[in-house]
Coordinates of C-alpha atoms and ligand atoms in Angstrom, one line a residue:
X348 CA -12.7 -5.4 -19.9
X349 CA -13.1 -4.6 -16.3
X350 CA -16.2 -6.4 -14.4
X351 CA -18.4 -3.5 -13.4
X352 CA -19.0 -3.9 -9.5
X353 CA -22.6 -4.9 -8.6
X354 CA -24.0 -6.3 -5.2
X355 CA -27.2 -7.6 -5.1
X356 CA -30.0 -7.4 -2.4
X357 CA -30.2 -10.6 -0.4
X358 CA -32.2 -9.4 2.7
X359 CA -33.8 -6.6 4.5
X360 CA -32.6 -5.0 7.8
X361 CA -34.8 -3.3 10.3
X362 CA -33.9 -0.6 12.9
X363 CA -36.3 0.7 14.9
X364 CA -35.7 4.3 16.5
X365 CA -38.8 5.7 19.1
X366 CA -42.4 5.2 17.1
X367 CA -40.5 5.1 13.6
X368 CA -39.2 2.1 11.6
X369 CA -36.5 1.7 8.7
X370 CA -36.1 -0.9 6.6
X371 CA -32.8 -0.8 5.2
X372 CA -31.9 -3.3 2.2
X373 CA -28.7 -5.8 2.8
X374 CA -26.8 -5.9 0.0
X375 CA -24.0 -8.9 -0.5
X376 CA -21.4 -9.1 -3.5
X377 CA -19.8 -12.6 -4.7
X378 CA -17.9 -13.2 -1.2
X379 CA -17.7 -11.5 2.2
X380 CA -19.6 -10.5 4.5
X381 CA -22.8 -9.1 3.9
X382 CA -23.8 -4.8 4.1
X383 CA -26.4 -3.3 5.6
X384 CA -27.1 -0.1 3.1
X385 CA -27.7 2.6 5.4
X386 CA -27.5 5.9 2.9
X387 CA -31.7 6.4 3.4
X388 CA -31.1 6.3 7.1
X389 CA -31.2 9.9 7.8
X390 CA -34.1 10.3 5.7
X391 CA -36.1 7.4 7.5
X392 CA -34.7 8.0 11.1
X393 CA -33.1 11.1 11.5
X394 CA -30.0 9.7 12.1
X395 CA -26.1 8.9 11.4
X396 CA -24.5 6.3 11.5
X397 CA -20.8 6.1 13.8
X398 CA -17.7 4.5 12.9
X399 CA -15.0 6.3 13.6
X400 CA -11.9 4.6 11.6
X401 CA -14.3 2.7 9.6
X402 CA -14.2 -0.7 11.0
X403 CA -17.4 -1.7 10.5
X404 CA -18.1 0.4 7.1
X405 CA -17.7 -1.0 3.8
X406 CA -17.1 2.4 1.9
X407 CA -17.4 1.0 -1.8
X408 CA -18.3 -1.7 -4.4
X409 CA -15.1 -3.4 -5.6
X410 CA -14.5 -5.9 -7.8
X411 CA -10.6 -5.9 -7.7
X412 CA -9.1 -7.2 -4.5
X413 CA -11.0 -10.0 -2.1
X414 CA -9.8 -10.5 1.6
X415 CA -10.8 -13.1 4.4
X416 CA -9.0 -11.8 7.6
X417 CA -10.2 -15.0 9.2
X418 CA -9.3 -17.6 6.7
X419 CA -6.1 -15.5 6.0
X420 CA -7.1 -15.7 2.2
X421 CA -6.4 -12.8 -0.2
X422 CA -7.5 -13.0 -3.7
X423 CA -6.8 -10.8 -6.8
X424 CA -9.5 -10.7 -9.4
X425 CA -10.2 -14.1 -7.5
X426 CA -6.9 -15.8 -8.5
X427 CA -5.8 -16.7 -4.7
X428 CA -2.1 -14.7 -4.3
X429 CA 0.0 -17.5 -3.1
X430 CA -0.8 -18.8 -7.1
X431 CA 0.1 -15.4 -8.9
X432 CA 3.2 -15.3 -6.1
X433 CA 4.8 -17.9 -7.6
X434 CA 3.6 -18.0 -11.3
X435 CA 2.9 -14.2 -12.5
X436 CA 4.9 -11.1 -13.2
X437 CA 4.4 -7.8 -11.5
X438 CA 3.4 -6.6 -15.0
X439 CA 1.0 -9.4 -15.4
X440 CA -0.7 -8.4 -12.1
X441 CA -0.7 -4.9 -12.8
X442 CA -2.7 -5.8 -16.0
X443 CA -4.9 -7.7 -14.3
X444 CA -5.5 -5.5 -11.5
X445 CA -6.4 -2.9 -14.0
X446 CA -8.5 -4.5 -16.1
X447 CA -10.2 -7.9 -14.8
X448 CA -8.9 -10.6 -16.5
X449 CA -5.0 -11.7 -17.0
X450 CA -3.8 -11.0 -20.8
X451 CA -3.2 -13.1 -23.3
X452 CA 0.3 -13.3 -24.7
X453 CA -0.2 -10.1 -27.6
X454 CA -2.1 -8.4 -25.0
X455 CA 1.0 -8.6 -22.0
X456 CA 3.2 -8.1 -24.5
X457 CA 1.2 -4.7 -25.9
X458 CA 0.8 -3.8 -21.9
X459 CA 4.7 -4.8 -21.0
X460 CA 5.7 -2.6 -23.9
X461 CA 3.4 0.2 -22.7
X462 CA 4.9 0.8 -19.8
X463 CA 8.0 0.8 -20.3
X464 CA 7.8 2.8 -23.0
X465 CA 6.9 5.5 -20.3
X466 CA 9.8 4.9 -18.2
X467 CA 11.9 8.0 -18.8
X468 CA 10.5 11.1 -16.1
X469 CA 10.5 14.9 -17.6
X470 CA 13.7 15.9 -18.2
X471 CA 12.7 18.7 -16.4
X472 CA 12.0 17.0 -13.4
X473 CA 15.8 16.6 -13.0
X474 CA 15.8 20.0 -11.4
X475 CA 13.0 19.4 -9.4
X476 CA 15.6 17.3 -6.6
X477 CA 18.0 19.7 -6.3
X478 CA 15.5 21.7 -4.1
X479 CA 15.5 18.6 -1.7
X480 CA 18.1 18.4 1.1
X481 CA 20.4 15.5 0.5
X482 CA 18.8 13.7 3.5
X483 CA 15.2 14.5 2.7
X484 CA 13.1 11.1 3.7
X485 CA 12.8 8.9 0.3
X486 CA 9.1 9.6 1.2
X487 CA 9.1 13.2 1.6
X488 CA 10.4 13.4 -2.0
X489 CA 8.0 10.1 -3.7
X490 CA 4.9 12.5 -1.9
X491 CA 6.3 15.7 -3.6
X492 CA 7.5 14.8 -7.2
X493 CA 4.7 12.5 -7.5
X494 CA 2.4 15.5 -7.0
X495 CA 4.5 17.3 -9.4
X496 CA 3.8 15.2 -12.0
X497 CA 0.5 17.0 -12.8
X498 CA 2.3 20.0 -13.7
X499 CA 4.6 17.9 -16.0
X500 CA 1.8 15.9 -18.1
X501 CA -0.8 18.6 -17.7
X502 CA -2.1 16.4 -21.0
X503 CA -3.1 13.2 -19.1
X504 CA -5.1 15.2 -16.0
X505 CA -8.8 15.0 -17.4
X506 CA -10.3 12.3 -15.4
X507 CA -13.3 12.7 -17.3
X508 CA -11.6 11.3 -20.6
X509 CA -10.7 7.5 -20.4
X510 CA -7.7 7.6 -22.8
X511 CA -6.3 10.0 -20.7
X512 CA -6.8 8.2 -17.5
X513 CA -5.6 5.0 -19.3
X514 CA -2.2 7.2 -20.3
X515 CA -2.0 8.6 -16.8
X516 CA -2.2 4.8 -15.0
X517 CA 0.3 3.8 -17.3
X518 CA 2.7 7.1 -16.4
X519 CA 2.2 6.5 -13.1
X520 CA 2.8 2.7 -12.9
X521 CA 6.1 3.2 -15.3
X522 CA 7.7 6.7 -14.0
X523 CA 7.2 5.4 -9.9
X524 CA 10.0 2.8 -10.2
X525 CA 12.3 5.8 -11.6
X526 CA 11.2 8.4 -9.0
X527 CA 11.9 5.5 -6.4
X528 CA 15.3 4.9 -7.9
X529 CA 16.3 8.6 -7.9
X530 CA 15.1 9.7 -4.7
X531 CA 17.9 7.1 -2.8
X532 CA 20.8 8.3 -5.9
X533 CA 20.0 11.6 -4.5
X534 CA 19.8 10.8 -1.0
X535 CA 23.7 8.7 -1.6
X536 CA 24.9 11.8 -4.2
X537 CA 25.3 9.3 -7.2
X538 CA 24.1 10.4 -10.7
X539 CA 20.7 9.2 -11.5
X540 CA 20.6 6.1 -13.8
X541 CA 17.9 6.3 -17.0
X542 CA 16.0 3.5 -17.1
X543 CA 17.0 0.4 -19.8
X544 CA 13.6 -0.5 -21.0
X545 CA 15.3 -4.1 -22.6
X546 CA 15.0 -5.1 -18.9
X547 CA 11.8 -6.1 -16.9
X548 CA 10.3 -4.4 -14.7
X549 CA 11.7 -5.5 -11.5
X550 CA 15.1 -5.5 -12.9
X551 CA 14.8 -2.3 -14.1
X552 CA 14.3 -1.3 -11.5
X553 CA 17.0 -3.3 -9.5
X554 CA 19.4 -1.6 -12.4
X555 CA 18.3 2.3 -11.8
X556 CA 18.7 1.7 -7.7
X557 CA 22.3 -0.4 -7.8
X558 CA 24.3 0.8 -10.8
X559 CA 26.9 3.3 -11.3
X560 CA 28.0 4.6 -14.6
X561 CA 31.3 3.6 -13.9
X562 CA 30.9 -0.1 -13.5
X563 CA 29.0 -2.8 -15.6
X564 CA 25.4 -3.6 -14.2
X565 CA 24.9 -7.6 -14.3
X566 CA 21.3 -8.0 -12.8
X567 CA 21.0 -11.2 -10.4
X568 CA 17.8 -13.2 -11.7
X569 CA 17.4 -15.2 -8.4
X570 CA 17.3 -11.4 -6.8
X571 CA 15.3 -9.9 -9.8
X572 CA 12.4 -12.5 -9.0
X573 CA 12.5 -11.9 -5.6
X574 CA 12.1 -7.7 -6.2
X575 CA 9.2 -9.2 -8.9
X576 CA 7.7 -11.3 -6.2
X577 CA 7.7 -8.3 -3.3
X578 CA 5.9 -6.4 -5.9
X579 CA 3.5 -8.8 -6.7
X580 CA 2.6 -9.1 -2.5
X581 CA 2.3 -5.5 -1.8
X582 CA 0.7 -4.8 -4.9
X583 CA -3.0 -4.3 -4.1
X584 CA -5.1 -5.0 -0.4
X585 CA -8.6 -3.9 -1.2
X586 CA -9.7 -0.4 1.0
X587 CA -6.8 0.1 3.0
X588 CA -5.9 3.4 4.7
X589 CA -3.8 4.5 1.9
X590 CA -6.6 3.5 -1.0
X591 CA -9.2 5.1 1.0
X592 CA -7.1 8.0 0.9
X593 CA -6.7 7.9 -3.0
X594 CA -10.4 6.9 -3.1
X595 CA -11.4 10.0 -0.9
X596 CA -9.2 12.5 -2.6
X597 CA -10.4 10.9 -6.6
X598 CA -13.9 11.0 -5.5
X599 CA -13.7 15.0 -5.6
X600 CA -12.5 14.7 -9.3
X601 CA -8.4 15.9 -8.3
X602 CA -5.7 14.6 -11.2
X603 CA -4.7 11.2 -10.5
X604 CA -1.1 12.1 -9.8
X605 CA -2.5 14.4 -6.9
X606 CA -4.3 11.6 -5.6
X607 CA -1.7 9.0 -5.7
X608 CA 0.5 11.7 -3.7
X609 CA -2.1 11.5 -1.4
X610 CA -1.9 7.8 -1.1
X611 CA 2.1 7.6 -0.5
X612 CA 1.4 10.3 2.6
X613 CA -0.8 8.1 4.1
X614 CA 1.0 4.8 3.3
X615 CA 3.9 6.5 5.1
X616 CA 2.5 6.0 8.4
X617 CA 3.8 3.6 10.9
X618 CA 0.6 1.8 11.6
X619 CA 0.5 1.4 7.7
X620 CA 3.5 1.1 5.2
X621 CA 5.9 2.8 7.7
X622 CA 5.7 -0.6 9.2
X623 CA 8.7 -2.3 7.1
X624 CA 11.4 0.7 8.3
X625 CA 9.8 0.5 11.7
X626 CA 10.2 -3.5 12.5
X627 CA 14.2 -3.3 11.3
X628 CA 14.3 0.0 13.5
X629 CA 12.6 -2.8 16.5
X630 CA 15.1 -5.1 15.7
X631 CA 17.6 -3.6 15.8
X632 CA 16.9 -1.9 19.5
X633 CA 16.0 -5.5 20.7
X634 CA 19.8 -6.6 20.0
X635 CA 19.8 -10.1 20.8
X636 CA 17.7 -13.0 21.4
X637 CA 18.0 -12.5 25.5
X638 CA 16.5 -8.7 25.0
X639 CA 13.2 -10.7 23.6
X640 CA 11.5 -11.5 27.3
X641 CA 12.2 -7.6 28.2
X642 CA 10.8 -5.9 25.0
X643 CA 7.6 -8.5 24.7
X644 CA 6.7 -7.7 28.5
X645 CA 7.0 -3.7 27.0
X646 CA 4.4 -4.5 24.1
X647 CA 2.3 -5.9 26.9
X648 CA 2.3 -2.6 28.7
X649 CA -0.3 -0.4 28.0
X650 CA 1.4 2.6 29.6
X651 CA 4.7 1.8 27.1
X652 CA 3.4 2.9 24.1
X653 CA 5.3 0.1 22.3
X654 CA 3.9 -2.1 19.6
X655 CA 5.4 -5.2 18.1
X656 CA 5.8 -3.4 14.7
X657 CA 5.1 -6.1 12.3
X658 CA 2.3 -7.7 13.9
X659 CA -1.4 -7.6 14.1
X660 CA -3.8 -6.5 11.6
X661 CA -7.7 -4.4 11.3
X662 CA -8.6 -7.2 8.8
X663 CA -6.4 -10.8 9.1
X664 CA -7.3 -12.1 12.5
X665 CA -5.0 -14.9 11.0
X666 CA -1.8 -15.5 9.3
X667 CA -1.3 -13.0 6.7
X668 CA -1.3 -14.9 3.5
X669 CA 2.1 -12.9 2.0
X670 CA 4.0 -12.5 5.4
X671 CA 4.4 -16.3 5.0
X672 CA 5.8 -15.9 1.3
X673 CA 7.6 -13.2 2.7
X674 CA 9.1 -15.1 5.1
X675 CA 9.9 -18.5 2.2
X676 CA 11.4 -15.6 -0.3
X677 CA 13.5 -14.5 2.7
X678 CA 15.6 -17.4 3.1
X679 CA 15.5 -17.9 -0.8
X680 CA 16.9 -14.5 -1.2
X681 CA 19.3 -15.1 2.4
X682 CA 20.4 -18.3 0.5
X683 CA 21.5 -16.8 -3.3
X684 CA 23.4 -14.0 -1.1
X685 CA 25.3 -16.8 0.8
X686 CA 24.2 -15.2 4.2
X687 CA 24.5 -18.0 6.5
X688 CA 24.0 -15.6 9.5
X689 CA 21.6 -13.2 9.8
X690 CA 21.3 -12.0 13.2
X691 CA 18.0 -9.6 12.1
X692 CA 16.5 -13.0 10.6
X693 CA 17.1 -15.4 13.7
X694 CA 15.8 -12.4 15.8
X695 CA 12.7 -12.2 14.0
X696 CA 12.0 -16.1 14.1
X697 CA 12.6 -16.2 17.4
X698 CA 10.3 -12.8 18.5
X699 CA 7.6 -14.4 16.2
X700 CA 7.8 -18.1 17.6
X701 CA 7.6 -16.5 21.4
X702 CA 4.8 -14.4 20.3
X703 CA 2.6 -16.7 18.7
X704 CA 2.9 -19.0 21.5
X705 CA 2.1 -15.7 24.4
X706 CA -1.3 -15.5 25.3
X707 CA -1.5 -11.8 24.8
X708 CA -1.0 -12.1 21.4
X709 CA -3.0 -15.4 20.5
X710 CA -6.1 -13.7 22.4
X711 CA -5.9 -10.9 20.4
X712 CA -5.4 -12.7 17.2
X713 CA -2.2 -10.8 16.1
X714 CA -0.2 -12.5 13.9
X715 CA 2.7 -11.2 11.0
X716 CA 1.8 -9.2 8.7
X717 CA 3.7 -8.6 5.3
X718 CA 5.9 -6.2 6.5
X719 CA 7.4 -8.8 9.8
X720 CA 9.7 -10.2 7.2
X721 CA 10.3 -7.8 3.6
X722 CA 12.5 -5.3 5.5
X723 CA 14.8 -8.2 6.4
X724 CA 14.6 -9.2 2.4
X725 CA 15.0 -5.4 1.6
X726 CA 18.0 -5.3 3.9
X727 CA 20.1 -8.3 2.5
X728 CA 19.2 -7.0 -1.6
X729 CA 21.0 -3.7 -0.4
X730 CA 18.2 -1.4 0.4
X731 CA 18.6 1.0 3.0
X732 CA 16.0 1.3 5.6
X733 CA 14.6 4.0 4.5
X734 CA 13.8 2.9 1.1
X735 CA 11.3 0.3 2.8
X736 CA 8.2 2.2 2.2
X737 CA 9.2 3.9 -0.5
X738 CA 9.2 0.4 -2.3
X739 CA 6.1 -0.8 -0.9
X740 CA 5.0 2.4 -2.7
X741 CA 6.2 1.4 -5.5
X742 CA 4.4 -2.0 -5.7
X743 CA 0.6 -0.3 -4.3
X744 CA 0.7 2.5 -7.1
X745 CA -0.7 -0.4 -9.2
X746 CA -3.4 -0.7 -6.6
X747 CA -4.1 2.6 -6.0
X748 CA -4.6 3.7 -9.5
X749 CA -6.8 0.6 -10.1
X750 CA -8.9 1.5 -7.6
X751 CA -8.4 5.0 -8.3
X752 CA -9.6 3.3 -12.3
X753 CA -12.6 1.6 -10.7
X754 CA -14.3 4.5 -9.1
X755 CA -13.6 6.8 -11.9
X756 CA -15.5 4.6 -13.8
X757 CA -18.6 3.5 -11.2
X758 CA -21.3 6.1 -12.4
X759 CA -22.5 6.2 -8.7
X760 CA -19.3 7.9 -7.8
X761 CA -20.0 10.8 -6.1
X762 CA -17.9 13.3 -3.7
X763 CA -17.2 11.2 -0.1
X764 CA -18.0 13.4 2.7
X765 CA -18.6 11.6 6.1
X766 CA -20.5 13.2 9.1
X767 CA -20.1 13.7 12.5
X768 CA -20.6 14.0 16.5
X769 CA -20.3 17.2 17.0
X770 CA -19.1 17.6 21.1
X771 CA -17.5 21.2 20.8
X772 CA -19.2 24.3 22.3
X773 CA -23.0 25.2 21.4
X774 CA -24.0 28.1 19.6
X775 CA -23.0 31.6 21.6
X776 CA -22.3 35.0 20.5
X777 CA -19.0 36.7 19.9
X778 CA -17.5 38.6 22.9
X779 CA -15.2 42.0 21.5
X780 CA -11.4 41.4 22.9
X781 CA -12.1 43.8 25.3
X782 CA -14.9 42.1 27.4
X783 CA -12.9 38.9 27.3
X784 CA -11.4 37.9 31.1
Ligands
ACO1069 N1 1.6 -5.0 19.2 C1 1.0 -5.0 20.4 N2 -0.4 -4.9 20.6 C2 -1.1 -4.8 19.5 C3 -0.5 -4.8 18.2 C4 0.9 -4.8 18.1 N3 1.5 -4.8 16.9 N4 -1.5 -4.6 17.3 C5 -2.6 -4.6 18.0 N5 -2.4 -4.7 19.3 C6 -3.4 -4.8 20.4 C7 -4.0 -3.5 20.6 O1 -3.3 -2.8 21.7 C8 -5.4 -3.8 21.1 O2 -5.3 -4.3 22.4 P1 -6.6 -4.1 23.5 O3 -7.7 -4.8 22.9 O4 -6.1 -4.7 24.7 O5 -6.8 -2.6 23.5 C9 -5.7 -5.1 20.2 O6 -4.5 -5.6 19.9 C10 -6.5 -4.7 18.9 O7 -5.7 -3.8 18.2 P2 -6.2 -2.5 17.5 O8 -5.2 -1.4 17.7 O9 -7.6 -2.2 17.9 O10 -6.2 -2.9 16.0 P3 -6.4 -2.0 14.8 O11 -7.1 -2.8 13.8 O12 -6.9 -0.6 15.1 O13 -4.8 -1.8 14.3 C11 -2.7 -2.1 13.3 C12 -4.2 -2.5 13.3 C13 -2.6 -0.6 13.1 C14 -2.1 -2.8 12.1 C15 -2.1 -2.6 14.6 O14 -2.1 -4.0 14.7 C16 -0.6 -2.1 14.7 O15 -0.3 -1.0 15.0 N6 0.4 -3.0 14.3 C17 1.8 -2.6 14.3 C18 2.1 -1.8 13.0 C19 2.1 -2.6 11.8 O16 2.7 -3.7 11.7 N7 1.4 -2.1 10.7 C20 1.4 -2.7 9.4 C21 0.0 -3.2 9.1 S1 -0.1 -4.0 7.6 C22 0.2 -2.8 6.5 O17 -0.3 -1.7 6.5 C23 0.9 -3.2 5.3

């Protein structure tokens, strides 16, 4: 069963405005840092609070997903990820995102078995990609089928019955790897592969992206636990831009599938899961090695506009804990391939040894994040740049419809609606076209 999320009061805060007083309750979960609860502030004071971007609002209880930027520590359900990493399944994590605890062997099995069971899209969905243009963004077609999906299980949409939201998380979990799979067939013209539900997840997967019906499929374990592994890193990271977004849009009681739509159009951002397309795309216009001194004195330029993609983060002031998996299952993956040379890969080292020694970058605490080194990984495994995102996609829909899960079932959940500054013109009256200048 899920934990229900519950902070507790450990303090009081007071704020002090002119001749009145508040005193606002702080409120602390099991780690983290402590919240000041500030919902009866415009009752007591009169006033907002202002946070544009959020970086100083936490926005919800959640007991799913624990981060400490500064210690560089990210936990799932508390189990630290470097340990589920190197000893879970995707599947396994998805079941314990979802619901708390990890499975015992009948349950995994019952939860394996569930989902892909659910594999296989609406035949009728087929149709739905020949509206695309053969070089539609992988994205652009995840964001639209994915939104479709509510007018093809119209039966699963009733967020306020939990069977259905239970069938609906398991769609949506089983049918993204297919909808992944397709959208790069459709983009390369080759026929779309069913999914084999014998296989795992990740192979599955592997299987409906590589094969061909005109050649034998032989799926490449060492590679199939790497794809398991880059699931498992990207798989959930607490209230992120993308799981705010799914958050924001579930809060008004929209069908799941609309709201995880919502979350793949934000992930696709390049400050967010764009990131992975985005550092090959840095690579590649840096060249060689030499280029390095030029580009990082670029970054440093405030007037450039350029950003070492792949670096820096709003919450790890400190290694990210899965860009240094990342970086372990890239030369694992390098190593089965028999890629001895990787120009992208020595590029990367190198750009990441110079800028962890710069003083720009140690003073502002920016580090590698996940996405420094999976597009190199996604790059040797075949995947074209583009696909990047679309995989990471892949990976947070188990996050975003366990958070999407959580709040559905948090009886406090009510429509989010922030406030704010208002700076545009005070009240006037209308002028007719005719008396306008
Ligand atoms: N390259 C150069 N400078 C950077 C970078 C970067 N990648 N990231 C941050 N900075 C600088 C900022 O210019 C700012 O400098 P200043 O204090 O002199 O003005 C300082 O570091 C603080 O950065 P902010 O932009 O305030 O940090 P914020 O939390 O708003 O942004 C973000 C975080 C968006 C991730 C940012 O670091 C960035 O754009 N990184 C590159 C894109 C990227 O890799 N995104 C993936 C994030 S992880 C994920 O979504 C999976």
């Amino acid at each position: 069963m899920a934990q229900t999320a519950s902070s507790k009061q450990v303090g009081t805060a007071t704020l002090t405005l002119g001749d009145k007083t508040a005193s606002l309750p702080v409120l602390g979960g099991t780690l983290g840092t402590d919240c000041v609860d500030v919902r009866k502030l415009q009752n007591e004071l009169g006033v907002f609070t202002f946070d544009p971007s959020y970086g100083a609002t936490a926005s919800c209880e959640s007991s799913i997903t624990y981060i400490d930027g500064d210690e560089g520590v990210l936990l799932h359900r508390g189990y630290p990820i470097d340990q589920l990493a190197e000893n879970s399944t995707f599947l396994e994590v998805a079941y314990l995102l979802l619901n708390g605890e990890l499975p015992n062997k009948a349950e995994l099995e019952k939860f394996n078995s569930g989902v892909m069971r659910h594999t296989m899209l609406h035949e009728q969905i087929r149709s739905f990609w020949s509206g695309f243009r053969r070089d539609a963004h992988p994205m652009a077609m995840l964001c639209s089928v994915v939104g479709a999906m509510s007018a093809f299980y119209p039966d699963s949409i009733n967020v306020h019955d939990e069977r259905q939201r239970e069938i609906s998380a398991f769609r949506m979990i089983a049918k993204i790897p297919t909808i992944t799979a397709w959208a790069h067939k459709y983009n390369v013209g080759q026929p779309f592969v069913y999914p084999k539900n014998e296989y795992s997840y990740a192979e599955n997967f592997l299987y409906m992206f590589h094969a061909v019906p005109a050649e034998d499929y032989k799926p490449n374990p060492i590679l199939t636990a790497a794809m398991d592994r880059i699931l498992i890193l990207h798989a959930d990271h607490e209230q992120n831009a993308s799981t705010s977004t799914v958050r924001l849009a579930g809060s008004t009681g929209a069908n799941p599938f609309a709201c995880i739509a919502a979350g793949i159009a934000s992930l696709w951002g390049p400050a967010h899961g764009g990131a992975n397309e985005a550092v090959l795309k840095m690579l590649a216009e840096i060249g060689h090695k030499d280029n390095i001194p030029e580009f990082i004195k670029q970054v440093k330029d405030k007037n450039s506009g350029v950003k070492l993609m792949g670096f820096g983060h709003r919450v790890y002031k400190n290694f990210d804990p899965r860009a240094k998996i990342m970086q372990k299952t890239c030369h694992e993956v390098l190593g089965e391939l028999g890629i001895k040379d990787e120009p992208m890969l020595d590029l990367a080292i190198e750009l990441e040894k110079i800028a962890l020694e710069d003083d720009y970058f140690v003073s502002r605490k920016l580090y590698p994040n996940v996405d420094f080194y999976s597009g190199i990984i996604l790059k040797a495994m075949g995947f074209p740049t583009q696909m990047f995102t679309p995989i990471f996609a892949l990976a947070r829909t188990v996050g975003w419809i366990s958070q999407w899960k959580e709040m559905m079932e948090d009886p406090s959940n009510r429509i989010s609606r922030p406030r704010q500054i208002y700076t545009g013109a005070p009240t006037r009256d209308y002028v007719p076209l005719e008396k306008r200048g």
